[in-house]
mmCIF file of C-alpha atoms in Angstrom:
data_model
loop_
_atom_site.group_PDB
_atom_site.id
_atom_site.type_symbol
_atom_site.label_atom_id
_atom_site.label_comp_id
_atom_site.label_asym_id
_atom_site.label_seq_id
_atom_site.Cartn_x
_atom_site.Cartn_y
_atom_site.Cartn_z
ATOM 1 C CA MET J 59 -0.265 -0.322 0.051
ATOM 2 C CA ILE J 60 1.042 3.573 -0.601
ATOM 3 C CA VAL J 61 -0.211 6.355 1.106
ATOM 4 C CA LEU J 62 0.478 10.025 -0.722
ATOM 5 C CA SER J 63 -0.873 13.117 2.109
ATOM 6 C CA ALA J 64 -0.144 16.411 2.047
ATOM 7 C CA PRO J 65 -1.629 19.348 4.162
ATOM 8 C CA ALA J 66 -0.940 22.297 1.043
ATOM 9 C CA GLY J 67 -2.230 19.679 -1.991
ATOM 10 C CA ILE J 68 -0.723 17.304 -3.959
ATOM 11 C CA ALA J 69 -0.495 17.649 -7.825
ATOM 12 C CA SER J 70 0.040 15.027 -10.329
ATOM 13 C CA LEU J 71 2.053 16.788 -14.072
ATOM 14 C CA SER J 72 2.395 15.258 -16.887
ATOM 15 C CA GLN J 73 2.885 16.455 -21.130
ATOM 16 C CA GLN J 74 1.004 13.441 -22.281
ATOM 17 C CA SER J 75 -0.991 10.879 -20.757
ATOM 18 C CA GLN J 76 -1.542 9.878 -16.834
ATOM 19 C CA THR J 77 -3.140 6.300 -16.068
ATOM 20 C CA VAL J 78 -5.436 5.225 -12.684
ATOM 21 C CA ALA J 79 -5.475 1.660 -12.917
ATOM 22 C CA ALA J 80 -8.344 -0.062 -10.613
ATOM 23 C CA GLY J 81 -8.581 -3.951 -9.335
ATOM 24 C CA THR J 82 -11.403 -3.282 -7.391
ATOM 25 C CA ASN J 83 -12.746 0.085 -6.571
ATOM 26 C CA LEU J 84 -11.004 3.549 -7.464
ATOM 27 C CA ASP J 85 -12.586 6.297 -5.202
ATOM 28 C CA LEU J 86 -13.271 9.886 -5.609
ATOM 29 C CA VAL J 87 -13.631 11.908 -2.564
ATOM 30 C CA ALA J 88 -13.894 15.780 -1.924
ATOM 31 C CA GLN J 89 -15.540 17.531 0.900
ATOM 32 C CA ARG J 90 -16.222 20.544 -1.637
ATOM 33 C CA ASP J 91 -15.874 20.765 -5.241
ATOM 34 C CA SER J 92 -15.478 18.268 -7.939
ATOM 35 C CA ASN J 93 -14.029 19.487 -10.831
ATOM 36 C CA GLN J 94 -12.763 17.712 -14.375
ATOM 37 C CA THR J 95 -12.334 19.736 -17.572
ATOM 38 C CA SER J 96 -11.558 18.043 -20.634
ATOM 39 C CA GLY J 97 -10.625 20.052 -23.663
ATOM 40 C CA ARG J 98 -11.800 17.608 -26.852
ATOM 41 C CA ARG J 99 -13.690 14.318 -25.701
ATOM 42 C CA TRP J 100 -15.070 13.099 -22.505
ATOM 43 C CA ILE J 101 -16.317 9.546 -22.878
ATOM 44 C CA HIS J 102 -17.324 7.028 -19.688
ATOM 45 C CA ASN J 103 -18.295 3.334 -20.203
ATOM 46 C CA VAL J 104 -20.128 1.838 -18.062
ATOM 47 C CA GLY J 105 -20.962 -2.010 -17.857
ATOM 48 C CA GLN J 106 -23.817 -1.413 -15.187
ATOM 49 C CA HIS J 107 -25.241 1.358 -13.604
ATOM 50 C CA ILE J 108 -24.154 4.752 -13.607
ATOM 51 C CA SER J 109 -26.465 6.737 -10.542
ATOM 52 C CA LEU J 110 -26.092 10.684 -10.422
ATOM 53 C CA PHE J 111 -27.709 12.205 -7.173
ATOM 54 C CA VAL J 112 -28.309 16.166 -5.854
ATOM 55 C CA THR J 113 -29.581 16.532 -3.246
ATOM 56 C CA GLY J 114 -30.115 20.872 -4.537
ATOM 57 C CA VAL J 115 -31.099 23.532 -2.590
ATOM 58 C CA LYS J 116 -35.266 24.784 -2.594
ATOM 59 C CA ASP J 117 -35.989 26.665 -5.860
ATOM 60 C CA GLN J 118 -32.370 26.018 -7.010
ATOM 61 C CA ILE J 119 -31.105 24.797 -10.269
ATOM 62 C CA ALA J 120 -29.820 21.699 -9.088
ATOM 63 C CA LEU J 121 -28.995 19.504 -12.293
ATOM 64 C CA LYS J 122 -27.970 21.068 -15.191
ATOM 65 C CA LEU J 123 -26.875 19.331 -18.905
ATOM 66 C CA ILE J 124 -26.429 21.795 -21.395
ATOM 67 C CA ALA J 125 -25.508 22.094 -25.478
ATOM 68 C CA ALA J 126 -23.233 25.136 -26.184
ATOM 69 C CA LYS J 127 -24.319 23.262 -30.263
ATOM 70 C CA GLY J 128 -25.039 20.157 -31.583
ATOM 71 C CA LYS J 129 -27.752 17.885 -30.878
ATOM 72 C CA VAL J 130 -28.104 16.968 -27.610
ATOM 73 C CA GLN J 131 -29.870 12.560 -28.072
ATOM 74 C CA VAL J 132 -31.051 11.051 -24.716
ATOM 75 C CA GLN J 133 -31.787 6.884 -25.869
ATOM 76 C CA ALA J 134 -32.451 3.963 -24.050
ATOM 77 C CA GLN J 135 -32.092 1.284 -26.991
ATOM 78 C CA SER J 136 -33.515 -1.857 -24.765
ATOM 79 C CA ASP J 137 -36.091 -0.205 -22.105
ATOM 80 C CA SER J 138 -37.800 3.090 -21.296
ATOM 81 C CA ILE J 139 -38.138 6.601 -21.028
ATOM 82 C CA GLU J 140 -38.846 7.770 -17.571
ATOM 83 C CA VAL J 141 -39.503 11.622 -17.044
ATOM 84 C CA THR J 142 -41.343 12.260 -13.527
ATOM 85 C CA ALA J 143 -41.119 15.605 -11.636
ATOM 86 C CA ASP J 144 -42.997 17.067 -8.746
ATOM 87 C CA LYS J 145 -44.579 19.716 -10.359
ATOM 88 C CA ASP J 146 -44.685 20.923 -14.042
ATOM 89 C CA VAL J 147 -42.956 18.919 -17.290
ATOM 90 C CA THR J 148 -42.213 21.844 -19.894
ATOM 91 C CA VAL J 149 -41.553 21.076 -23.546
ATOM 92 C CA THR J 150 -40.363 23.976 -25.733
ATOM 93 C CA ALA J 151 -39.218 23.928 -28.902
ATOM 94 C CA CYS J 152 -38.073 27.735 -29.650
ATOM 95 C CA LYS J 153 -37.819 28.287 -33.611
ATOM 96 C CA GLY J 154 -38.797 24.390 -34.136
ATOM 97 C CA LYS J 155 -41.478 22.087 -33.770
ATOM 98 C CA VAL J 156 -42.815 19.296 -30.974
ATOM 99 C CA GLU J 157 -42.772 16.194 -32.487
ATOM 100 C CA ILE J 158 -44.476 12.434 -30.432
ATOM 101 C CA ALA J 159 -44.558 9.534 -32.444
ATOM 102 C CA ALA J 160 -45.419 6.061 -30.541
ATOM 103 C CA GLY J 161 -44.690 2.659 -32.730
ATOM 104 C CA GLN J 162 -47.921 1.257 -31.569
ATOM 105 C CA GLU J 163 -49.888 3.928 -28.664
ATOM 106 C CA ILE J 164 -50.364 7.057 -27.438
ATOM 107 C CA LEU J 165 -52.459 8.174 -24.377
ATOM 108 C CA LEU J 166 -52.812 11.839 -23.333
ATOM 109 C CA THR J 167 -54.785 11.591 -19.874
ATOM 110 C CA SER J 168 -55.470 13.801 -17.145
ATOM 111 C CA GLY J 169 -58.846 14.623 -14.931
ATOM 112 C CA GLY J 170 -60.351 11.144 -16.126
ATOM 113 C CA GLY J 171 -60.819 12.436 -19.911
ATOM 114 C CA TYR J 172 -58.242 11.402 -22.063
ATOM 115 C CA ILE J 173 -57.388 11.267 -26.136
ATOM 116 C CA ARG J 174 -55.672 7.723 -27.257
ATOM 117 C CA LEU J 175 -54.541 7.469 -30.934
ATOM 118 C CA LYS J 176 -53.551 4.155 -31.648
ATOM 119 C CA GLY J 177 -54.201 1.399 -34.010
ATOM 120 C CA GLY J 178 -55.341 4.435 -36.883
ATOM 121 C CA ASN J 179 -58.406 5.362 -34.982
ATOM 122 C CA ILE J 180 -58.693 8.090 -31.981
ATOM 123 C CA GLU J 181 -60.003 8.486 -29.104
ATOM 124 C CA VAL J 182 -61.879 11.454 -27.079
ATOM 125 C CA HIS J 183 -63.653 10.570 -24.106
ATOM 126 C CA CYS J 184 -64.807 12.193 -20.484
ATOM 127 C CA PRO J 185 -66.945 12.394 -18.175
ATOM 128 C CA GLY J 186 -67.485 16.032 -18.776
ATOM 129 C CA GLU J 187 -67.930 18.688 -21.859
ATOM 130 C CA VAL J 188 -66.170 18.080 -24.825
ATOM 131 C CA SER J 189 -66.488 21.375 -26.643
ATOM 132 C CA VAL J 190 -64.767 21.927 -29.907
ATOM 133 C CA LYS J 191 -64.127 25.856 -31.217
ATOM 134 C CA GLY J 192 -63.250 27.110 -34.584
ATOM 135 C CA ALA J 193 -63.499 29.103 -37.514
ATOM 136 C CA SER J 194 -64.725 26.502 -39.473
ATOM 137 C CA HIS J 195 -64.547 23.193 -39.438
ATOM 138 C CA ALA J 196 -63.631 19.932 -42.121
ATOM 139 C CA LEU J 197 -64.595 16.821 -42.202
ATOM 140 C CA THR J 198 -63.783 15.002 -45.146
ATOM 141 C CA GLY J 199 -62.161 12.104 -46.122
ATOM 142 C CA PRO J 200 -59.701 9.408 -44.252
ATOM 143 C CA ALA J 201 -55.788 10.555 -44.325
ATOM 144 C CA SER J 202 -52.736 9.067 -43.067
ATOM 145 C CA LEU J 203 -49.779 10.038 -41.842
ATOM 146 C CA SER J 204 -47.023 8.087 -41.804
ATOM 147 C CA THR J 205 -43.115 8.367 -39.577
ATOM 148 C CA PRO J 206 -40.420 6.333 -39.377
ATOM 149 C CA THR J 207 -39.018 5.560 -36.349
ATOM 150 C CA PRO J 208 -35.074 4.777 -35.451
ATOM 151 C CA THR J 209 -34.692 1.183 -35.067
ATOM 152 C CA PHE J 210 -31.474 -0.010 -32.662
ATOM 153 C CA ASN J 211 -29.193 -2.071 -33.918
ATOM 154 C CA LYS J 212 -27.651 -5.001 -30.795
ATOM 155 C CA PRO J 213 -24.821 -4.245 -30.005
ATOM 156 C CA GLY J 214 -22.049 -5.781 -31.808
ATOM 157 C CA MET J 215 -19.672 -8.942 -30.986
ATOM 158 C CA GLY J 216 -16.412 -7.798 -30.619
ATOM 159 C CA ASN J 217 -12.854 -9.733 -30.229
ATOM 160 C CA LEU J 218 -9.068 -9.366 -26.805
ATOM 161 C CA GLN J 219 -5.964 -10.602 -28.271
ATOM 162 C CA VAL J 220 -4.598 -11.376 -25.699
ATOM 163 C CA ILE J 221 -0.696 -11.445 -24.793
ATOM 164 C CA HIS J 222 1.929 -12.834 -22.738
ATOM 165 C CA ASP J 223 5.694 -11.606 -23.081
ATOM 166 C CA PHE J 224 8.265 -10.999 -21.258
ATOM 167 C CA ALA J 225 10.492 -8.028 -21.557
ATOM 168 C CA ASN J 226 13.944 -10.047 -22.867
ATOM 169 C CA GLY J 227 11.448 -11.529 -25.604
ATOM 170 C CA TYR J 228 10.786 -14.208 -24.569
ATOM 171 C CA SER J 229 6.504 -15.747 -23.905
ATOM 172 C CA MET J 230 4.526 -18.237 -22.717
ATOM 173 C CA ASP J 231 3.525 -20.638 -25.004
ATOM 174 C CA GLN J 232 1.325 -22.916 -24.368
ATOM 175 C CA GLY J 233 0.826 -21.406 -21.390
ATOM 176 C CA LYS J 234 -3.529 -21.566 -19.735
ATOM 177 C CA PHE J 235 -5.266 -18.120 -19.214
ATOM 178 C CA VAL J 236 -9.415 -17.213 -18.397
ATOM 179 C CA LEU J 237 -10.567 -14.493 -19.657
ATOM 180 C CA THR J 238 -13.414 -12.584 -17.859
ATOM 181 C CA ASP J 239 -15.300 -10.218 -19.473
ATOM 182 C CA ALA J 240 -18.027 -7.747 -19.272
ATOM 183 C CA LEU J 241 -21.297 -10.109 -19.015
ATOM 184 C CA GLY J 242 -18.730 -11.562 -15.873
ATOM 185 C CA ILE J 243 -18.578 -14.021 -18.481
ATOM 186 C CA LYS J 244 -15.660 -16.832 -17.897
ATOM 187 C CA HIS J 245 -13.137 -18.065 -21.750
ATOM 188 C CA SER J 246 -10.389 -19.905 -21.218
ATOM 189 C CA GLY J 247 -8.225 -21.110 -23.161
ATOM 190 C CA VAL J 248 -4.417 -22.231 -24.322
ATOM 191 C CA LEU J 249 -1.495 -19.739 -25.714
ATOM 192 C CA ASP J 250 -0.128 -20.925 -28.635
ATOM 193 C CA ALA J 251 3.517 -20.558 -29.433
ATOM 194 C CA ALA J 252 4.300 -17.255 -29.489
ATOM 195 C CA GLY J 253 2.299 -16.392 -26.524
ATOM 196 C CA LYS J 254 -0.739 -15.665 -28.395
ATOM 197 C CA ALA J 255 -4.199 -16.266 -28.449
ATOM 198 C CA MET J 256 -7.566 -14.393 -30.248
ATOM 199 C CA VAL J 257 -10.806 -14.841 -28.396
ATOM 200 C CA ASN J 258 -13.933 -13.598 -30.297
ATOM 201 C CA GLY J 259 -18.005 -13.260 -29.746
ATOM 202 C CA LEU J 260 -17.324 -10.407 -26.613
ATOM 203 C CA PRO J 261 -19.370 -8.295 -25.901
ATOM 204 C CA THR J 262 -18.205 -4.474 -25.557
ATOM 205 C CA GLY J 263 -16.786 -3.904 -22.683
ATOM 206 C CA PRO J 264 -13.708 -3.961 -19.962
ATOM 207 C CA ALA J 265 -12.230 -7.787 -19.869
ATOM 208 C CA GLN J 266 -9.739 -9.171 -17.129
ATOM 209 C CA VAL J 267 -7.203 -11.805 -18.106
ATOM 210 C CA GLN J 268 -5.897 -13.978 -15.661
ATOM 211 C CA PHE J 269 -2.871 -16.083 -16.969
ATOM 212 C CA LEU J 270 -2.517 -19.220 -15.394
ATOM 213 C CA GLY J 271 1.103 -20.795 -16.440
ATOM 214 C CA ARG J 272 2.427 -23.605 -18.274
ATOM 215 C CA PRO J 273 1.795 -27.455 -18.032
ATOM 216 C CA HIS J 274 3.842 -29.368 -16.909
ATOM 217 C CA LYS J 275 6.921 -26.253 -16.863
ATOM 218 C CA SER J 276 9.046 -23.781 -15.031
ATOM 219 C CA GLU J 277 9.372 -20.977 -14.787
ATOM 220 C CA ALA J 278 13.248 -21.838 -15.109
ATOM 221 C CA ASP J 279 12.114 -23.430 -19.084
ATOM 222 C CA ILE J 280 10.780 -19.931 -20.439
ATOM 223 C CA PHE J 281 14.908 -17.754 -19.169
ATOM 224 C CA PRO J 282 17.940 -19.640 -21.002
ATOM 225 C CA PHE J 283 20.258 -20.403 -18.076
ATOM 226 C CA VAL J 284 23.008 -17.683 -17.789
ATOM 227 C CA PRO J 285 26.442 -19.236 -15.682
ATOM 228 C CA GLN J 286 27.230 -17.363 -12.554
ATOM 229 C CA PRO J 287 30.680 -15.847 -12.478
ATOM 230 C CA GLU J 288 33.116 -17.887 -10.541
ATOM 231 C CA ALA J 289 32.085 -20.815 -12.875
ATOM 232 C CA ALA J 290 32.636 -18.622 -16.202
ATOM 233 C CA LEU J 291 35.992 -18.020 -14.336
ATOM 234 C CA GLN J 292 36.517 -21.471 -13.091
ATOM 235 C CA LYS J 293 36.140 -22.516 -17.075
ATOM 236 C CA MET J 294 38.126 -20.097 -18.208
ATOM 237 C CA GLY J 295 41.130 -21.248 -15.731
ATOM 238 C CA ALA J 296 40.448 -25.351 -16.616
ATOM 239 C CA ALA J 297 41.676 -23.689 -20.802
ATOM 240 C CA VAL J 298 44.101 -21.856 -19.909
ATOM 241 C CA GLN J 299 45.352 -24.354 -17.850
ATOM 242 C CA GLN J 300 45.065 -27.091 -20.850
ATOM 243 C CA GLN J 301 46.463 -24.483 -23.770
ATOM 244 C CA ALA J 302 49.323 -24.559 -21.114
ATOM 245 C CA MET J 303 50.579 -27.815 -20.824
ATOM 246 C CA SER J 304 49.922 -28.886 -24.409
ATOM 247 C CA GLN J 305 52.492 -25.756 -25.168
ATOM 248 C CA LEU J 306 54.464 -27.274 -22.617
ATOM 249 C CA GLY J 307 54.094 -30.849 -23.578
ATOM 250 C CA SER J 308 55.355 -29.515 -27.564
ATOM 251 C CA LEU J 309 58.751 -28.096 -25.433
ATOM 252 C CA VAL J 310 59.319 -30.800 -23.993
ATOM 253 C CA GLY J 311 59.203 -33.020 -27.461
ATOM 254 C CA LYS J 312 57.442 -35.585 -25.450
ATOM 255 C CA ALA J 313 53.962 -36.510 -24.281
ATOM 256 C CA LEU J 314 53.296 -35.326 -20.180
ATOM 257 C CA PRO J 315 52.156 -37.409 -17.483
ATOM 258 C CA PRO J 316 48.917 -37.347 -15.839
ATOM 259 C CA GLY J 317 49.968 -35.810 -13.186
ATOM 260 C CA ALA J 318 51.870 -32.875 -14.908
ATOM 261 C CA ALA J 319 48.743 -30.823 -14.848
ATOM 262 C CA GLY J 320 49.388 -30.474 -10.800
ATOM 263 C CA LEU J 321 52.382 -29.878 -11.444
ATOM 264 C CA ALA J 322 52.516 -27.073 -13.158
ATOM 265 C CA GLN J 323 49.633 -25.336 -11.443
ATOM 266 C CA ASN J 324 52.337 -25.778 -8.283
ATOM 267 C CA LEU J 325 54.872 -24.728 -10.301
ATOM 268 C CA ALA J 326 53.504 -21.366 -11.391
ATOM 269 C CA GLN J 327 52.831 -20.341 -7.968
ATOM 270 C CA ALA J 328 56.553 -21.885 -7.157
ATOM 271 C CA LYS J 329 57.549 -18.660 -9.744
ATOM 272 C CA GLY J 330 55.145 -16.273 -8.223
ATOM 273 C CA ALA J 331 56.556 -16.599 -4.602
ATOM 274 C CA VAL J 332 60.117 -16.658 -6.105
ATOM 275 C CA ASP J 333 59.416 -13.134 -8.006
ATOM 276 C CA GLN J 334 58.168 -11.684 -4.820
ATOM 277 C CA ALA J 335 60.495 -12.457 -2.831
ATOM 278 C CA LYS J 336 63.332 -11.259 -5.673
ATOM 279 C CA ALA J 337 61.687 -8.116 -5.445
ATOM 280 C CA MET J 338 62.042 -7.222 -2.274
ATOM 281 C CA ALA J 339 65.454 -8.068 -1.718
ATOM 282 C CA SER J 340 66.111 -5.953 -4.803
ATOM 283 C CA GLN J 341 64.102 -3.325 -2.746
ATOM 284 C CA ALA J 342 66.627 -4.031 0.462
ATOM 285 C CA GLN J 343 69.423 -3.857 -1.026
ATOM 286 C CA ALA J 344 68.792 -0.495 -2.089
ATOM 287 C CA ALA J 345 67.939 0.383 1.054
ATOM 288 C CA LEU J 346 71.102 -1.175 2.472
ATOM 289 C CA GLN J 347 72.312 0.756 -0.169
ATOM 290 C CA GLN J 348 70.785 4.793 1.048
ATOM 291 C CA ALA J 349 72.127 3.618 4.932
ATOM 292 C CA ARG J 350 75.619 3.670 3.679
ATOM 293 C CA ASP J 351 75.548 7.061 1.917
ATOM 294 C CA ILE J 352 73.527 8.875 4.952
ATOM 295 C CA LYS J 353 76.943 7.101 6.893
ATOM 296 C CA GLN J 354 79.076 7.642 5.060
ATOM 297 C CA LEU J 355 77.850 11.312 4.675
ATOM 298 C CA ALA J 356 76.764 12.257 7.834
ATOM 299 C CA SER J 357 80.702 11.370 9.404
ATOM 300 C CA GLY J 358 82.264 13.713 7.274
ATOM 301 C CA ALA J 359 81.188 17.814 7.278
ATOM 302 C CA SER J 360 78.221 17.326 4.714
ATOM 303 C CA LEU J 361 76.125 16.940 7.177
ATOM 304 C CA PRO J 362 73.476 19.210 5.415
ATOM 305 C CA ALA J 363 72.952 16.749 2.334
ATOM 306 C CA ALA J 364 72.377 13.192 4.515
ATOM 307 C CA VAL J 365 69.581 15.194 6.509
ATOM 308 C CA GLY J 366 67.505 16.356 2.591
ATOM 309 C CA MET J 367 68.245 13.031 1.899
ATOM 310 C CA ILE J 368 67.217 11.318 4.483
ATOM 311 C CA LYS J 369 63.653 13.633 3.397
ATOM 312 C CA ASN J 370 63.969 12.400 -0.088
ATOM 313 C CA ILE J 371 63.827 8.690 2.214
ATOM 314 C CA VAL J 372 60.458 10.259 4.150
#
C-alpha cells in the first residue's frame, strides 16, 4: 500500500498521458468541489449502472445538461425512458416543432378524460363536456401520415487478442488463461507457440485476463541459463591451464604424464613466490645502500646533505 498525504495539496502533472487503474474500486472523494475539465471529449463507458443524485437547494437549479452547440440525444436502446416531476413538465421548441411519435399508441390523460391514438383510430372520451371551437370544421374522408421511427442495432460482439510475453522477448507459450468479459462470463483458453490467443464473440466493455502458467513446465524453462561469474572464471582457468600444458608438452618433445597438470600449477605458484621474493630483496638492497650513503655523509662535513637525503627517503 502507498499513502500520499500533504496538508497544502498534491499535484500530479504530465505533458503526455496519465493512467489510473484499479483492480476493484476507484474512489474519488472531495469535501467541497470536484472539477473535471476536458479540452476535447469526456467519455464514460460503464458496464452496468450510472447514478447521478443531487441533494440540491430549494428553488434553485440543481442539475444542468446543456449543449451550447449540437444535438442532445437520449436513448434507451432496449427498455423505457421515464421522466417524472413533482410539479410541472415543460417541453418547448423555440424555433422548430415538437413531434411525438409512437409505434403502438399515444395516450394523453388528465382528470378522467383521455385522448388515445392507436391503430389508426382516435378516441376522445371524458366524463364532462367536450368543447370544439374553430372558424370552420372540415370533416372529410380518411387520411394518414407515416412517421419513421429509429431502429436500434444490437450491440456487436468483438474480438480480443491476448498476449503474454516478457521484456527479453520470450513468451509464455502453451500457457492457460481465463478471460472474464464485461458481462462476467468466463472464457478459458490456451496460448499458442508465440504466447498469443484470439478470443471471439465478446461483448463491448472492459475485460480481465488471468494467466495460469504452462502445464508441466517451470519458470526456468522460459529463460536460457546464464552461468554465474565464478563458474565462468573456473572454466576459463581450466582452459588456460590446458593450453599451457599443451605448449609445455610441445617444448619438452613428448607427452606429459597425467599428474603433470598439478605439477605445472604448483610450479607456476612457486615461480610467483620466487619473483615476489626477488622484488623484496631488491628493495632491501636499495635501502641498505641508501643507509650506507647516509652514514658516509654524516661522518664527514656534509651533514646538511645527509639530512636532505633522509628527507627524500621519507
